[in-house]
CSV table of C-alpha atoms in Angstrom, one decimal:
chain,number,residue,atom,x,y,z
A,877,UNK,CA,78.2,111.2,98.5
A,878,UNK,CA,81.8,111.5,97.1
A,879,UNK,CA,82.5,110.8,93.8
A,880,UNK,CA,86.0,108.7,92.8
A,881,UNK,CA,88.0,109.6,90.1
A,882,UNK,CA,90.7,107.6,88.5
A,883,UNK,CA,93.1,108.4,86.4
A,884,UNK,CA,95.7,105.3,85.1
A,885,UNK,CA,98.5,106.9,83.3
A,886,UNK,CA,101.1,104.7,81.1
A,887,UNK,CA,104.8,104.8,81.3
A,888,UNK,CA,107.1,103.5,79.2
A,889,UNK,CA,110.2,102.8,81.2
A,890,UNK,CA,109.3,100.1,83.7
A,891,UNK,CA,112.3,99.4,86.8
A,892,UNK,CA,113.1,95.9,87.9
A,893,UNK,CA,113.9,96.7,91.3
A,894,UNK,CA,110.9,99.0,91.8
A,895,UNK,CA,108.9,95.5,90.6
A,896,UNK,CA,111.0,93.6,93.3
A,897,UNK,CA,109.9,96.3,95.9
A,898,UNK,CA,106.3,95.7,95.0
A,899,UNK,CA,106.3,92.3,95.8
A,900,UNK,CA,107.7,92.6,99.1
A,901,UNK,CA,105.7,95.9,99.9
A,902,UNK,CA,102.4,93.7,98.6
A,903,UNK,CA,102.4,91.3,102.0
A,904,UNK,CA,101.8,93.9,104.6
A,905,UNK,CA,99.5,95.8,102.3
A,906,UNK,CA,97.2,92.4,102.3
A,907,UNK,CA,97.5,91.5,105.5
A,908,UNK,CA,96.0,95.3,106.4
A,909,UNK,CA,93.8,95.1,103.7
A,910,UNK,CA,92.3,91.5,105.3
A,911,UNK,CA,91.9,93.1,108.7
A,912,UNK,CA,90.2,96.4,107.4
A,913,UNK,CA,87.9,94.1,105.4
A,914,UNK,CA,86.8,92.0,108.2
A,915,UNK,CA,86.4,95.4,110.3
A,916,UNK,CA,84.6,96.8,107.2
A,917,UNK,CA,82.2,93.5,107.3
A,918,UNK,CA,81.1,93.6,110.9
A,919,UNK,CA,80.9,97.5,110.5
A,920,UNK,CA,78.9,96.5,107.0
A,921,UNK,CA,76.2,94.3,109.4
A,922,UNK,CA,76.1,96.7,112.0
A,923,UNK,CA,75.0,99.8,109.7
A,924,UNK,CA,72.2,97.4,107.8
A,925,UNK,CA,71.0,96.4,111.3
A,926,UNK,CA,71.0,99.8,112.5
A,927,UNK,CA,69.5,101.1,109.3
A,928,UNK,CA,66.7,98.7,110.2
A,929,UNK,CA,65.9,99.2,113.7
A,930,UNK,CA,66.4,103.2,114.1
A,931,UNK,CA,65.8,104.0,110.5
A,932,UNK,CA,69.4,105.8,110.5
A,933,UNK,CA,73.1,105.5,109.6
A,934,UNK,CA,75.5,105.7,112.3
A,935,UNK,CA,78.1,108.3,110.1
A,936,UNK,CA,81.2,107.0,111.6
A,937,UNK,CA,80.5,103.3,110.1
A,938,UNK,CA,79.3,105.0,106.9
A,939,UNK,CA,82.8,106.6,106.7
A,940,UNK,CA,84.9,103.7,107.8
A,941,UNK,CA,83.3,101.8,105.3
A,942,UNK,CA,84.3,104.6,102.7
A,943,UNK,CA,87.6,104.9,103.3
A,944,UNK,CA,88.2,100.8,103.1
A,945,UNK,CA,86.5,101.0,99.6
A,946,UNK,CA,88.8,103.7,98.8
A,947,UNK,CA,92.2,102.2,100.4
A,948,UNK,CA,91.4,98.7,99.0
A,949,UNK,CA,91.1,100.5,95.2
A,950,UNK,CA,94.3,102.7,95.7
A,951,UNK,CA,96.4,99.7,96.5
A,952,UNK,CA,95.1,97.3,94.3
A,953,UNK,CA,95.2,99.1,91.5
A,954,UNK,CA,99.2,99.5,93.2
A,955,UNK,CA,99.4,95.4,93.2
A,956,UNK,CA,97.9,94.8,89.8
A,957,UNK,CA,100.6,97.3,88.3
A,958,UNK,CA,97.8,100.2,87.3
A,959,UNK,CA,99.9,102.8,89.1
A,960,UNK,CA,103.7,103.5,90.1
A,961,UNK,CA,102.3,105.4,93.7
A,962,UNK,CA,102.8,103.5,96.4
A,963,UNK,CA,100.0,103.3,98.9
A,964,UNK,CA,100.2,103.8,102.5
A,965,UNK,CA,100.5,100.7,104.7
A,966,UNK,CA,97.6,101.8,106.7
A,967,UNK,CA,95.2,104.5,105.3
A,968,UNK,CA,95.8,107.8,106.1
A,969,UNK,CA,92.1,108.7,107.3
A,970,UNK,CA,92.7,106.3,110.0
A,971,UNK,CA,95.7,107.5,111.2
């Protein structure tokens, strides 16, 4: 299991045009973010059924469902204006 560390640092100078950016950058990030969660749901139900039935975890469902949980806290923390680093649009251990 992988631990997550998080590490919210303060600045003091804060841009208006980088807080414009956000705003715009925030709707594709959301839409992603709904579809990954939906994927992340079925592949949520899948695992729990699978667990069931064979008694294992299928690992590529167990991972998928790791990196959501990890994109979904990188960019909201991005959204809720924890951190200046932008996220990418889609997650990188997808790409």
């Amino acid at each position: 299991m992988q631990s997550v560390k998080v590490e919210v640092m303060q600045q003091e100078k804060a841009s208006r045009v980088e807080l414009l950016v956000r705003l715009v950058y925030w709707i594709p990030l959301v839409i992603v973010q709904i579809f990954l969660g939906i994927i992340a749901m079925v592949a949520f139900f899948v695992s729990i059924f699978t667990i069931l039935i064979l008694g294992k975890r299928i690992l590529g469902l167990t991972k998928f469902i790791g990196v959501y949980v990890a994109y979904k806290a990188k960019m909201d923390s991005y959204i809720w204006l924890a951190t200046d680093e932008r996220p990418p649009i889609i997650p990188e251990e997808l790409k």
